[in-house]
Every structure is written in structure tokens, then in C-alpha cells.
Short mmCIF file of C-alpha atoms and ligand atoms in Angstrom, two decimals:
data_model
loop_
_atom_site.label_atom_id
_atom_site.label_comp_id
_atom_site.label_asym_id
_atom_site.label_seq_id
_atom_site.Cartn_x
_atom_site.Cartn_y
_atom_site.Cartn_z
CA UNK J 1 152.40 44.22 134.17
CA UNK J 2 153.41 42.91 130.70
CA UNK J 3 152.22 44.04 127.44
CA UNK J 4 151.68 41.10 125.69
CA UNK J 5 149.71 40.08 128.43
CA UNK J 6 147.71 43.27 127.77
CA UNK J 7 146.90 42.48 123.94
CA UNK J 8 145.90 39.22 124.49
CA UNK J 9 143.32 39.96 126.89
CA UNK J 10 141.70 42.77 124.38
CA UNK J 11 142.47 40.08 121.76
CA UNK J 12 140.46 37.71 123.69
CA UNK J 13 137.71 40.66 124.05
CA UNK J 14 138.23 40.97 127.26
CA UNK J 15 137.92 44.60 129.43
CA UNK J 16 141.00 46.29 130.65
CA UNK J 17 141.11 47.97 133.50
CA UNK J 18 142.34 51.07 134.42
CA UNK J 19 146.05 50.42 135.52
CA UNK J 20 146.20 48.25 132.21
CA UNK J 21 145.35 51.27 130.73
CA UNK J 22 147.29 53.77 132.04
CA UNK J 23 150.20 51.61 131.94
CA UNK J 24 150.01 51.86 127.90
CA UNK J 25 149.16 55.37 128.07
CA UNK J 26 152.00 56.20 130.10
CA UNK J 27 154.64 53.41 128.78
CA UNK J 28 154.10 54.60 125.17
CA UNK J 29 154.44 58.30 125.60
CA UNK J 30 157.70 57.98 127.70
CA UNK J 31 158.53 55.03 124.58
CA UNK J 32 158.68 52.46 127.05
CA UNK J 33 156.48 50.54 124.43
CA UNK J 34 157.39 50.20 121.21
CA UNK J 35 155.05 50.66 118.50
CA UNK J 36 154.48 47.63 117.23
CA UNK J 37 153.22 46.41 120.20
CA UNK J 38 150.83 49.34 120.68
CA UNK J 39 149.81 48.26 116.89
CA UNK J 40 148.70 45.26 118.04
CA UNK J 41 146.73 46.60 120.73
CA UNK J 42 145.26 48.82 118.55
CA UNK J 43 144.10 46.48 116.33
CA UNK J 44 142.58 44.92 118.65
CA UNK J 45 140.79 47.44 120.10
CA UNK J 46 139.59 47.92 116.62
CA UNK J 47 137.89 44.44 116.05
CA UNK J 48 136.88 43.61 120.09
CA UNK J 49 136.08 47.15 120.72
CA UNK J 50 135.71 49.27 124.27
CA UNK J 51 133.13 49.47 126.87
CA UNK J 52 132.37 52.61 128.20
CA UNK J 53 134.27 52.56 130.77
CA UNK J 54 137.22 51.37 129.28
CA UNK J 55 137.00 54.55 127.20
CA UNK J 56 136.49 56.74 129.68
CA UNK J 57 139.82 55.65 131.48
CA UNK J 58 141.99 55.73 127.74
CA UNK J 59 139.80 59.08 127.68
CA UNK J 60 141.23 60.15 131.14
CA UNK J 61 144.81 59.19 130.54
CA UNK J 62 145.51 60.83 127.39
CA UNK J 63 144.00 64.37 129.30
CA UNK J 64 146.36 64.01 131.92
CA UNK J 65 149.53 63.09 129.84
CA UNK J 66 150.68 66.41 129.21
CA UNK J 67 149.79 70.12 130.71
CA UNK J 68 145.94 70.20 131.80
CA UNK J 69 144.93 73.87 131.75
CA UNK J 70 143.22 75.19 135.38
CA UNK J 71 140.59 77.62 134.64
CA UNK J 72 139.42 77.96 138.17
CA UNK J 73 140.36 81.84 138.60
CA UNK J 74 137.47 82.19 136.44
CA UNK J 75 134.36 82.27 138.19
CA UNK J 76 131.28 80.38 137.31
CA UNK J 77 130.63 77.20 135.18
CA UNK J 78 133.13 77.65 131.84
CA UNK J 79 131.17 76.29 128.46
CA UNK J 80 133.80 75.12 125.82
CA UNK J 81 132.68 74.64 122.37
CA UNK J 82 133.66 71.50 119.98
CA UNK J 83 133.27 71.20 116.04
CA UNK J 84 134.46 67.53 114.66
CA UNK J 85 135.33 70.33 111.62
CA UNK J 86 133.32 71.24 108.27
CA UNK J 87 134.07 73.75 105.12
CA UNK J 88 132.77 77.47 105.67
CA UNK J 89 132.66 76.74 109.52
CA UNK J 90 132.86 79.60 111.15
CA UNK J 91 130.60 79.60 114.38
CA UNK J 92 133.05 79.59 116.58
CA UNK J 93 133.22 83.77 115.85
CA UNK J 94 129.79 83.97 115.78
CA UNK J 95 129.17 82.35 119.67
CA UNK J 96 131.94 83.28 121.24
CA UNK J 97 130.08 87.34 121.08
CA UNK J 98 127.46 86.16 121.32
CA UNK J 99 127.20 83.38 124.75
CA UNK J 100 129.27 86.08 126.20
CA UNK J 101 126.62 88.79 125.63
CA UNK J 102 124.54 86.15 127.41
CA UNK J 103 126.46 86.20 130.77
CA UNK J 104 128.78 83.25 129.71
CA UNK J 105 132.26 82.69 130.28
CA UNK J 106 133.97 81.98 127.11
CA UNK J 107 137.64 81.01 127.67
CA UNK J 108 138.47 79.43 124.68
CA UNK J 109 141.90 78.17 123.11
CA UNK J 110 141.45 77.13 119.42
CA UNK J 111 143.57 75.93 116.83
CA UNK J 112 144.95 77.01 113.77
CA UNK J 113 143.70 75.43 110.68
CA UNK J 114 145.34 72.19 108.61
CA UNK J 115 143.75 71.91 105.24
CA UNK J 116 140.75 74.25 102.96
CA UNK J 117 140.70 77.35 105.15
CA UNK J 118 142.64 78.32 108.37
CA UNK J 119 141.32 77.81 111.55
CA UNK J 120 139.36 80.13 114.21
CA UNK J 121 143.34 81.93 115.36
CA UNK J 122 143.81 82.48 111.75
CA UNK J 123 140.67 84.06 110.66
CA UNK J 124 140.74 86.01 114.17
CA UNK J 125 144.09 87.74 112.49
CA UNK J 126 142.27 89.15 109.94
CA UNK J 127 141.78 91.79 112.34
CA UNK J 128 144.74 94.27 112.15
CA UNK J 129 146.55 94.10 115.76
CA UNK J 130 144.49 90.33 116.96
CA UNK J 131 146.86 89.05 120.10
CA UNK J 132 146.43 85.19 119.70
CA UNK J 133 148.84 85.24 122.83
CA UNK J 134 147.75 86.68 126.06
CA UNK J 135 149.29 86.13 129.35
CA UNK J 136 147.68 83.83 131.46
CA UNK J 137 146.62 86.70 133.79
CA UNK J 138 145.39 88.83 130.48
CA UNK J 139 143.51 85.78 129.88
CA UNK J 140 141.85 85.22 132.63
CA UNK J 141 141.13 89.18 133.65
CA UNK J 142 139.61 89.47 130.41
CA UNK J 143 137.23 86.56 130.92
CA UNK J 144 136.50 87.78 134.46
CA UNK J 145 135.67 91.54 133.81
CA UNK J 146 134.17 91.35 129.70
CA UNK J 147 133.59 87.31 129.45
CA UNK J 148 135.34 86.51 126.57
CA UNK J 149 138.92 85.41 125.83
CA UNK J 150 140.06 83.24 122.50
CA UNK J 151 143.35 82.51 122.48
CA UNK J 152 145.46 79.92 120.53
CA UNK J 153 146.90 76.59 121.72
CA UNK J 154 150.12 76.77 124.11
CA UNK J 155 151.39 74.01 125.94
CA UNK J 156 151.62 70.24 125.42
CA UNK J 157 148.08 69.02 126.00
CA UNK J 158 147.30 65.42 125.75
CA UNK J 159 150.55 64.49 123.78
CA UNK J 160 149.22 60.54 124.21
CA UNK J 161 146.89 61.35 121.61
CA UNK J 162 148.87 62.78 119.26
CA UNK J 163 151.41 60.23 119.43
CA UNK J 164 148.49 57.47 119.51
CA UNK J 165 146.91 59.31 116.29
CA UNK J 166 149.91 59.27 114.69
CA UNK J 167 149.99 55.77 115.22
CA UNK J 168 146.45 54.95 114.28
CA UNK J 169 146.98 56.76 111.22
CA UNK J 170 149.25 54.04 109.57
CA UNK J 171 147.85 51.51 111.33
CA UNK J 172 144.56 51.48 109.52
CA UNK J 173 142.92 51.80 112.83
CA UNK J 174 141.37 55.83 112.77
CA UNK J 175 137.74 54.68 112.01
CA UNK J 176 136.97 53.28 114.94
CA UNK J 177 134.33 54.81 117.37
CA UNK J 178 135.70 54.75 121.08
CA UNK J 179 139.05 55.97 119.78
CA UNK J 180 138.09 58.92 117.76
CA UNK J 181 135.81 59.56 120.45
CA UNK J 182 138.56 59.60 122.84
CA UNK J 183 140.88 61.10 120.81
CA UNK J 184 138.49 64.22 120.75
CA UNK J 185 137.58 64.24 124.22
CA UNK J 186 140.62 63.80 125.93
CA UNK J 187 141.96 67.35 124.71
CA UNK J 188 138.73 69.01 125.25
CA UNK J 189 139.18 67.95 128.91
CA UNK J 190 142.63 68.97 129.08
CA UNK J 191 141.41 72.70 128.00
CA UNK J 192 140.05 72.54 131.09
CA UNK J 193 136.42 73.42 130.75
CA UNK J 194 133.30 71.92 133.24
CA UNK J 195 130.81 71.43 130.21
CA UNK J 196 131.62 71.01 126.67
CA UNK J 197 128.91 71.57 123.70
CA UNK J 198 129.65 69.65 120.64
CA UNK J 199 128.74 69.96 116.84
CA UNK J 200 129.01 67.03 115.42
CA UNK J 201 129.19 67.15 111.61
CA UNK J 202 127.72 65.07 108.98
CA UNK J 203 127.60 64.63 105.12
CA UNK J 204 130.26 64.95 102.34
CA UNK J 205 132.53 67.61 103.48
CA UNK J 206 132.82 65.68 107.26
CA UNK J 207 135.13 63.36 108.48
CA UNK J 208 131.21 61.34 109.46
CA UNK J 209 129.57 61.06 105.76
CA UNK J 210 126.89 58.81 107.06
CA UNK J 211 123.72 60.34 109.84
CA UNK J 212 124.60 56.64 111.43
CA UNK J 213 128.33 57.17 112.11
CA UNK J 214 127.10 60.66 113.41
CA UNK J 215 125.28 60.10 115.96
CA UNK J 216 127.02 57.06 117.24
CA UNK J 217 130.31 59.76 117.54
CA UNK J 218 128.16 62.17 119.47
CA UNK J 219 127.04 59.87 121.37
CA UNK J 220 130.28 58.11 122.52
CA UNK J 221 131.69 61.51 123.33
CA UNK J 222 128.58 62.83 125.00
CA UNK J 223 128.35 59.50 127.23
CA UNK J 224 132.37 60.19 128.06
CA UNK J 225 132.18 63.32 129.03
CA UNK J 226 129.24 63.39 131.06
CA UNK J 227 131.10 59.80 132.81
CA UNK J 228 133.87 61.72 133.32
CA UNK J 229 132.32 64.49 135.15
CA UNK J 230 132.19 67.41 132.59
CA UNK J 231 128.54 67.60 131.43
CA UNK J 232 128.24 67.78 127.79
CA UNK J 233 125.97 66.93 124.77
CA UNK J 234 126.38 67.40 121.05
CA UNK J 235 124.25 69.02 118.10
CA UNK J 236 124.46 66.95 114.52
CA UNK J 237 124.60 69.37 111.70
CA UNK J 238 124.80 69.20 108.43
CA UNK J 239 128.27 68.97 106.47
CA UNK J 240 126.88 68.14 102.87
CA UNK J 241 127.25 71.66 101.63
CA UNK J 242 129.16 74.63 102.71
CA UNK J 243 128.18 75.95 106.38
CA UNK J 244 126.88 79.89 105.06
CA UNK J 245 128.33 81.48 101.71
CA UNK J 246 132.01 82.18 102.82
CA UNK J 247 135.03 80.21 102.48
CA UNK J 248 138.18 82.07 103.27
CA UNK J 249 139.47 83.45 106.59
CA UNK J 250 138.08 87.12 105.88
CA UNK J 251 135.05 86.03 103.73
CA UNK J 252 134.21 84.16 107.04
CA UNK J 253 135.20 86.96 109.60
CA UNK J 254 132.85 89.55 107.06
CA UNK J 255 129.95 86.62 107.22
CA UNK J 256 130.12 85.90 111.03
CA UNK J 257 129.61 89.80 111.35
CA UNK J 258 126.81 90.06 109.12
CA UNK J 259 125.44 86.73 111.53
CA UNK J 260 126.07 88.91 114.64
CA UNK J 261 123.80 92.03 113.16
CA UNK J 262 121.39 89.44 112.46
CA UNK J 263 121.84 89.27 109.23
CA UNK J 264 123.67 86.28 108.30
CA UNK J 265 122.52 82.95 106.80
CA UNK J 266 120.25 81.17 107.46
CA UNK J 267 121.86 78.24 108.10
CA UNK J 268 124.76 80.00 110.08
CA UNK J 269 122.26 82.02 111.81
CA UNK J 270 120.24 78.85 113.04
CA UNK J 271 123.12 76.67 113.82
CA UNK J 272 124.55 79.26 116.14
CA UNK J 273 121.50 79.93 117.93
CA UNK J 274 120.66 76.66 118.10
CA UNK J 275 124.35 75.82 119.74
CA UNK J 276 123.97 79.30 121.86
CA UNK J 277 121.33 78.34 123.38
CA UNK J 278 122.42 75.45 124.38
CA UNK J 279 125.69 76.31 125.92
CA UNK J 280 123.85 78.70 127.74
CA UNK J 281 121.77 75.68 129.21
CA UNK J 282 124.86 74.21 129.91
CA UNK J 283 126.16 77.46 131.74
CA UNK J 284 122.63 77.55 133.92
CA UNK J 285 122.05 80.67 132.47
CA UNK J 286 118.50 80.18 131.51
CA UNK J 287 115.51 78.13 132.39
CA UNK J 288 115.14 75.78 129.44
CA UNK J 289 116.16 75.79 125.52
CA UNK J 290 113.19 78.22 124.59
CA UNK J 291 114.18 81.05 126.79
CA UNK J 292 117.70 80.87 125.76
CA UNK J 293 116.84 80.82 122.29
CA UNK J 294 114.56 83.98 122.98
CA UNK J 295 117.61 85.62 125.04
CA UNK J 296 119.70 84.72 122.18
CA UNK J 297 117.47 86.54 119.61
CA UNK J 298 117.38 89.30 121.31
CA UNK J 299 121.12 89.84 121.83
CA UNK J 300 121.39 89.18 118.02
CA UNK J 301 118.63 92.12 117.04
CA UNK J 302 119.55 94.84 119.63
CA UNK J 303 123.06 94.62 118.31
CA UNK J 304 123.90 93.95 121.97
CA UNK J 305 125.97 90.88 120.48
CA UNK J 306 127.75 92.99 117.58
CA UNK J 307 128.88 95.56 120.54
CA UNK J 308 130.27 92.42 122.20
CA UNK J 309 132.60 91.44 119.25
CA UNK J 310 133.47 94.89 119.05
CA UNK J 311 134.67 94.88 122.57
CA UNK J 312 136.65 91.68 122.52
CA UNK J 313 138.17 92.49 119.35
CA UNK J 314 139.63 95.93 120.97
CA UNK J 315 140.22 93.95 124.20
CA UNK J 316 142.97 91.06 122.49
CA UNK J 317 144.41 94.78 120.25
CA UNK J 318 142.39 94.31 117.40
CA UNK J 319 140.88 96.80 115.21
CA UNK J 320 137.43 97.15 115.92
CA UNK J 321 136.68 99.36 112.81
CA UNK J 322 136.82 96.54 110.31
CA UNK J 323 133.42 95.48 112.31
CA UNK J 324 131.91 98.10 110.61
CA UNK J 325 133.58 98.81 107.79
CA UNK J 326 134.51 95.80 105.72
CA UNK J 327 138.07 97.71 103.74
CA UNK J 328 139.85 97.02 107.40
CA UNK J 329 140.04 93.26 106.81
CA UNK J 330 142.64 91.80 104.09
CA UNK J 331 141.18 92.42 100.84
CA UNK J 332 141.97 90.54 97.65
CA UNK J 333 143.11 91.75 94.42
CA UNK J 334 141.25 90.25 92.71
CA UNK J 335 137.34 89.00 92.45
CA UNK J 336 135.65 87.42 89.49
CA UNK J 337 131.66 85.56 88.94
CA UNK J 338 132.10 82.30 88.67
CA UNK J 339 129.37 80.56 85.95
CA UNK J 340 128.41 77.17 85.23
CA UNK J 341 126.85 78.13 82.52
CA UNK J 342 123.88 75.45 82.70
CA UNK J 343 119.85 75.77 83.89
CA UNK J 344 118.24 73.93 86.50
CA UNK J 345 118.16 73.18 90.12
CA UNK J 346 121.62 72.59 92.75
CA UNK J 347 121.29 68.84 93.36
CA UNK J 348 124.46 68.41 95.58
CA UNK J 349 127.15 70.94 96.25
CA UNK J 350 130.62 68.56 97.15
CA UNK J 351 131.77 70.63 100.17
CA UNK J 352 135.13 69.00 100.06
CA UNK J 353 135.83 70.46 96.65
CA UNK J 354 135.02 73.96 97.57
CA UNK J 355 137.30 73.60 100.30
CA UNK J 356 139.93 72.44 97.89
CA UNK J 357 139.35 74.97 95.75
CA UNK J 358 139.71 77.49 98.54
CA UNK J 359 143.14 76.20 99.67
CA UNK J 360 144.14 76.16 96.00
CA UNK J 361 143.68 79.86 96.20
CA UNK J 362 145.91 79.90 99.18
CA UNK J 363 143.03 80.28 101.77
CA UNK J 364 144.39 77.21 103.40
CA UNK J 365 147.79 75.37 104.61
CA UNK J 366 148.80 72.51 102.55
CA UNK J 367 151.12 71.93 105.07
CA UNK J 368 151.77 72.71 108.83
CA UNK J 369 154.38 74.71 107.42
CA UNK J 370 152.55 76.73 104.70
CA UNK J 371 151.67 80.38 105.48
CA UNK J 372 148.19 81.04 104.32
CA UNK J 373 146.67 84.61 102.46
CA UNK J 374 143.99 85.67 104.85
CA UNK J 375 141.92 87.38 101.51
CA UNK J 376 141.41 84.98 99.34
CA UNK J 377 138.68 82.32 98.71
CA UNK J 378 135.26 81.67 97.72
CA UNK J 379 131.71 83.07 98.22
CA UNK J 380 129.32 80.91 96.75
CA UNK J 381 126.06 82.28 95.91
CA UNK J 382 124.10 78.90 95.32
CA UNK J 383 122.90 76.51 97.34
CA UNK J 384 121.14 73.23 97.34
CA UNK J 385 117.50 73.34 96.12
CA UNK J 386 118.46 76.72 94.49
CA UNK J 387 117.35 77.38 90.97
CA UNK J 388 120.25 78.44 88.42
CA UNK J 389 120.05 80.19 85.08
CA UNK J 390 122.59 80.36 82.72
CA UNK J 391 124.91 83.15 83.19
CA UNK J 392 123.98 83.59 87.16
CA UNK J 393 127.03 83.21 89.00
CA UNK J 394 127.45 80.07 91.43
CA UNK J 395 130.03 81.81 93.28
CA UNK J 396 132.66 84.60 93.35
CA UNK J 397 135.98 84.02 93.82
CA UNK J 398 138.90 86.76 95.56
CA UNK J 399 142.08 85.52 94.23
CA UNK J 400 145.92 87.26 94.21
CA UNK J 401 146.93 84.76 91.18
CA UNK J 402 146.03 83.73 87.97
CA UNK J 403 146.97 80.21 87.74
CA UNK J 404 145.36 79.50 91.17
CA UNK J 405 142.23 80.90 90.24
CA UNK J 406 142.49 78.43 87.23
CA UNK J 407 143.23 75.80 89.05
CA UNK J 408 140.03 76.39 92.02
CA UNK J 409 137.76 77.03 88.60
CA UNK J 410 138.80 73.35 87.41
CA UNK J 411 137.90 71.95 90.92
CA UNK J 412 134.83 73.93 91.31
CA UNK J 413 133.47 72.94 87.74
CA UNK J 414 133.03 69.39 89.20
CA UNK J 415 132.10 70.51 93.11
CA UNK J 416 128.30 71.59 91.59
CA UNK J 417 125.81 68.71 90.87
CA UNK J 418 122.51 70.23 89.09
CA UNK J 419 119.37 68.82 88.33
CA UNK J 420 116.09 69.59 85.89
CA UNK J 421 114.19 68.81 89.11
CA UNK J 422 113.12 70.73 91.62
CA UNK J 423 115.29 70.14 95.04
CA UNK J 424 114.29 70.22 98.26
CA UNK J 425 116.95 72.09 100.89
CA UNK J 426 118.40 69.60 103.12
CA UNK J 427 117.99 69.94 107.63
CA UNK J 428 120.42 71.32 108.97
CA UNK J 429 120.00 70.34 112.76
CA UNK J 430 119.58 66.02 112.62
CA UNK J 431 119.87 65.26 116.38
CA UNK J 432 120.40 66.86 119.64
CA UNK J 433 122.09 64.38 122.00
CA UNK J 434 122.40 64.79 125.31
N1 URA H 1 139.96 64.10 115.24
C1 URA H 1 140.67 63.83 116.35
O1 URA H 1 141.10 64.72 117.07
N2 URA H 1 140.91 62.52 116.65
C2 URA H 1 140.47 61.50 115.89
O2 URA H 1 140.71 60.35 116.22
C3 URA H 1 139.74 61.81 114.73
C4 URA H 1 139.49 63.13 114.42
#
């Protein structure tokens, strides 16, 4: 097998097959194939595009080019959980509690976070003691006997991809469909769950700004995994504001709480029962979507779910008492209102720019490198369609330094759009693909 003869053929649009595939796969993680060549191949993958199929085997190959994680000492069908990433997103600590509550098995590795706010690991530290490491037989004994386990991201999965993003990523060849899609995919199926629930996120603070691009992401990943054996399907949620009030890893953690009392916001509270409910589908844990949604509700108002965080908190050697008392999580120095001293109605709220302004503060990492202050950030008190009077705080921000708090102000300023007009709040759910 030859690559050249390989790029022609997807130059010439034609399919590749699966050894053609798994030949570049292989070839380019061991460096058999040198990059330009894989450039090439790339590009033209980028212009002829992939069938299904063909995605499903590039899918396939990059899962099985590193470690592949075997949950089968867990019992029962595992539901993972996927979000393409959003400012404020912090579900993950909502419906972990919560799907476990259910009678779900949540064994869950997540990430740390790159960019406005750390990731689910990180804000899970805000709680004095949180093991992010537990031995595999921790791991799986505490997902047998209470349900839940989160833990963070060991072992080399699906090093293709990275090397392949890495690649794409000076290539000029991210923004294409079958290879994001693929990209995504391959290292949820290397975590090793049966099903996979996405949230698929859309609008200015998304990686998908258009509904269009959405849909057609959730869809390629929903139609790979379910080809590939793992059923899955995807919710597409809106990005175009902050997800909730909080951004900040223990902003978040106190805001998921509030969620898990029942008392979050609205937006949180719907998108998590609306995700919930459909991993527990997934799990074959209820009849249909209306029964889990009632089961769901329930857990949420007999504080059944809160009892459930408090449990895996103490279970990973967290302190549990910050769940009810908010002075156990990282607190910040400093808080001041932030004004924008005009009248009207919030037009557009640029999600990106809170999320800048929340890494300013030191909420986030700037680099892979950069350690991150669990306290600070922003809660923002406004959201679309909300009317604003002069003097009425937008937001408050928790800060440990002067000159970064002037610096997330200045971003901020520009991150509110407001209107004379009355606005009407934007969906939050746009499409449930399955
Ligand atoms: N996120 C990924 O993991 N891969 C992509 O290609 C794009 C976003």
C-alpha cells in the first residue's frame, strides 16, 4: 500500500476503505508518514469529503490507537456524557448526582479545562480533599456499590487524534464535519462507555455559531456512534449566552448545588433534566422520556439527588460540608457590582467575552501550563431579554487582584449588547437527535 496512491484516490473523490485507512492511522502515529503527506490527505478529505462509513473506520482507528479503557467489571449498560464545550458549563456536576440517584452507572473520566474556566477535575477540587485519581479497583467498586465515579484522564487514549488535530490545526483543515466528528467520537469510544449522550452547543460562545453547523455535528457523531455499535444521540443547546449565572470553578460548583436542591437556573435546571432524562433512556432505566423526566424531578425535589453528591463527594475524600455550607469552597478576596450604567433591555450577551474576562481573573489556564485560582470569576446577574436600570448590577465579580479585575471590567464593558426594545429570551433546547 502506497500513500500517494492513497491521496489520489480521495483526491479523485473516491472512498477508502478500511485497510487504506488504518494504514494512515497507524503509519502516521508510529511516523511512518510524514506530515506533509498526511496534509495532503487531509486536504483532501476536506474538499471530497467522507461517507459514513469511511468515518466510522477513521472513527474506529483513532479509538484503538492508544489504551481503550474496559469498563466491563461494572455491571449494567454505562451512559457517558459529551459537551462539544460552552462558557458557565457546568452540567456535568449537576448529572453525574443526579443519573446516579436514578440507578445509573456513571463512570466518568473528564478533563481538565484549556481556556475561560477550568474543566469538570478542576472545579471538582474545589472541594477540600477531591481524589481526581482513584485506583482502577476504587474506581470501579465505587461505581458498583454507590454508582458514581469521576475521575480525570490517565492513559494515552486515541493519541491518532491528537497528533491528527495537531495537524489539522495548521493545516487549515479543523472545520470540516466528518473529522471533527471523528475527532470527538473516537475518544469517547476509547473511554469505553456502551451509549454516549451528547450536548451539542450552539451560538457565540461555541466552537458551532450557526443552528446549521449544529445539527449537522450532532448528527455525524450520532450516526457514528450508533454505526459503530455504541448507541448514542445528542441534545443542541444553546451557547449564545452564558449556560446559568456562574463562571468560575467554585461559582459553578456553588450553582450546580443550588441546581441539585432544585433551585438552580432555569436554564441549567432544564438542560440537565432534559440530558438526565435522556441518559437514563439510554441506560433502559425508564419507559420513555416523560417518565424519566418525572423520575428526574422527583430526585431533584426530595433532595434524594443533593444526598447523592454528598455521598460521592465523601466517597473520592472530599468535604461534603461545603454542600451545605458555601465558606468550605475557595472563597475570593474580593467581590465588587459590576454596572453598565445604561437603561434598557439585554440584546446579546457575547459569551466568549465573559469567558475571557473570567480567565483574565485567573479562573482559567492560558496555557496547559498555567495553574488556575479556583475562587475567582464572574456571576452575572443579567440575561438576555432582561430589563436593566441604571445602577443595577450586570454581574459581580470575585477577584484576588486589582489590575485583573480592571482588565475583565474592560472586556466585560463590550461582552453586553442592550437594546430600548423589549427582547425576547432565546430556546435553549433546538434539536434532539437521535
Ligand atoms: N474538538 C475535538 O476534540 N476535535 C475536533 O476536531 C474539534 C473539537
Amino acid at each position: 500500500m502506497r500513500m500517494y496512491d492513497i491521496i489520489d484516490c480521495k483526491k479523485r473523490g473516491l472512498a477508502l476503505t478500511k485497510e487504506e485507512i488504518d494504514f494512515v492511522v497507524q503509519g502516521y502515529t508510529k511516523g511512518d508518514i510524514p506530515d506533509y503527506q498526511v496534509s495532503a490527505l487531509l486536504m483532501a478529505i476536506y474538499f471530497q469529503g467522507m461517507s459514513l462509513e469511511e468515518t466510522a473506520y477513521l472513527t474506529m482507528a483513532m479509538a484503538s490507537s492508544g489504551d481503550q479503557i474496559d469498563l466491563s467489571p461494572i455491571q449494567g449498560i454505562k451512559v457517558d456524557k459529551h459537551s462539544t464545550g460552552g462558557v458557565g458549563d457546568k452540567t456535568t456536576i449537576v448529572l453525574a448526582p443526579l443519573v446516579a440517584a436514578a440507578g445509573a452507572k456513571v463512570a466518568k473520566m473528564s478533563g481538565r479545562g484549556l481556556g475561560h474556566t477550568g474543566g469538570t477535575i478542576d472545579k471538582l477540587e474545589s472541594f477540600e480533599g477531591f481524589k481526581v485519581e482513584l485506583t482502577e479497583e476504587q474506581f470501579f467498586d465505587n461505581v458498583n456499590a454507590h454508582h458514581i465515579a469521576v475521575v480525570g484522564q490517565s492513559g494515552d487514549l486515541a493519541p491518532a487524534d491528537k497528533k491528527l488535530y495537531a495537524l489539522r490545526d495548521v493545516t487549515a483543515t479543523v472545520d470540516n464535519m466528518s473529522l471533527i466528528a471523528s475527532s470527538i467520537m473516537s475518544k469517547k469510544i476509547a473511554s469505553g462507555a456502551d451509549a454516549i449522550c451528547l450536548d451539542v452547543k450552539c451560538g457565540t460562545g461555541a466552537f458551532m455559531k450557526k443552528l446549521e453547523d449544529a445539527k449537522a455535528l450532532g448528527k455525524a457523531m450520532v450516526d457514528i456512534g450508533n454505526h459503530v455499535g455504541r448507541q448514542t444521540m445528542a441534545v443542541v443547546s444553546d451557547m449564545n449566552q452564558p449556560l446559568g449565572y456562574a463562571v468560575g470553578n467554585a461559582l459553578e460548583v456553588m450553582e450546580a448545588i443550588n441546581t441539585l436542591r432544585g433551585k438552580g437556573p432555569e436554564d441549567l435546571t432544564l438542560l440537565t433534566i432534559t440530558l438526565a432524562s435522556h441518559m437514563l433512556m439510554l441506560a433502559g432505566l425508564a419507559k420513555d422520556v416523560e417518565a424519566a423526566k418525572n423520575q428526574i424531578q422527583d430526585l431533584l425535589s426530595t433532595g434524594a439527588a443533593i444526598d447523592k453528591l454528598k455521598e460521592w463527594i465523601k466517597l473520592q475524600g472530599g468535604d461534603e460540608r461545603a454542600v451545605d455550607d458555601f465558606s468550605y469552597l475557595p472563597q475570593a478576596p474580593y467581590h465588587r457590582d459590576f454596572c453598565l450604567n445604561q437603561i434598557g433591555y439585554v440584546e446579546a450577551i457575547n459569551a466568549e467575552a465573559v469567558g475571557k474576562a473570567a480567565l483574565v481573573l485567573g479562573a482559567g489556564r492560558e496555557t496547559k501550563e498555567s495553574s488556575i485560582d479556583l475562587a475567582v470569576g464572574i456571576v452575572i446577574h443579567k440575561k438576555i431579554g432582561d430589563k436593566i436600570n441604571v445602577d443595577e448590577p450586570v454581574a459581580t465579580i470575585y477577584y484576588n487582584n486589582e489590575q485583573k479585575y480592571n482588565l475583565a471590567t474592560s472586556i466585560l464593558e463590550k461582552a453586553y449588547k442592550i437594546s430600548d426594545q423589549q427582547i425576547e429570551k432565546p430556546d435553549l433546547i433546538y434539536d434532539i437527535i437521535h
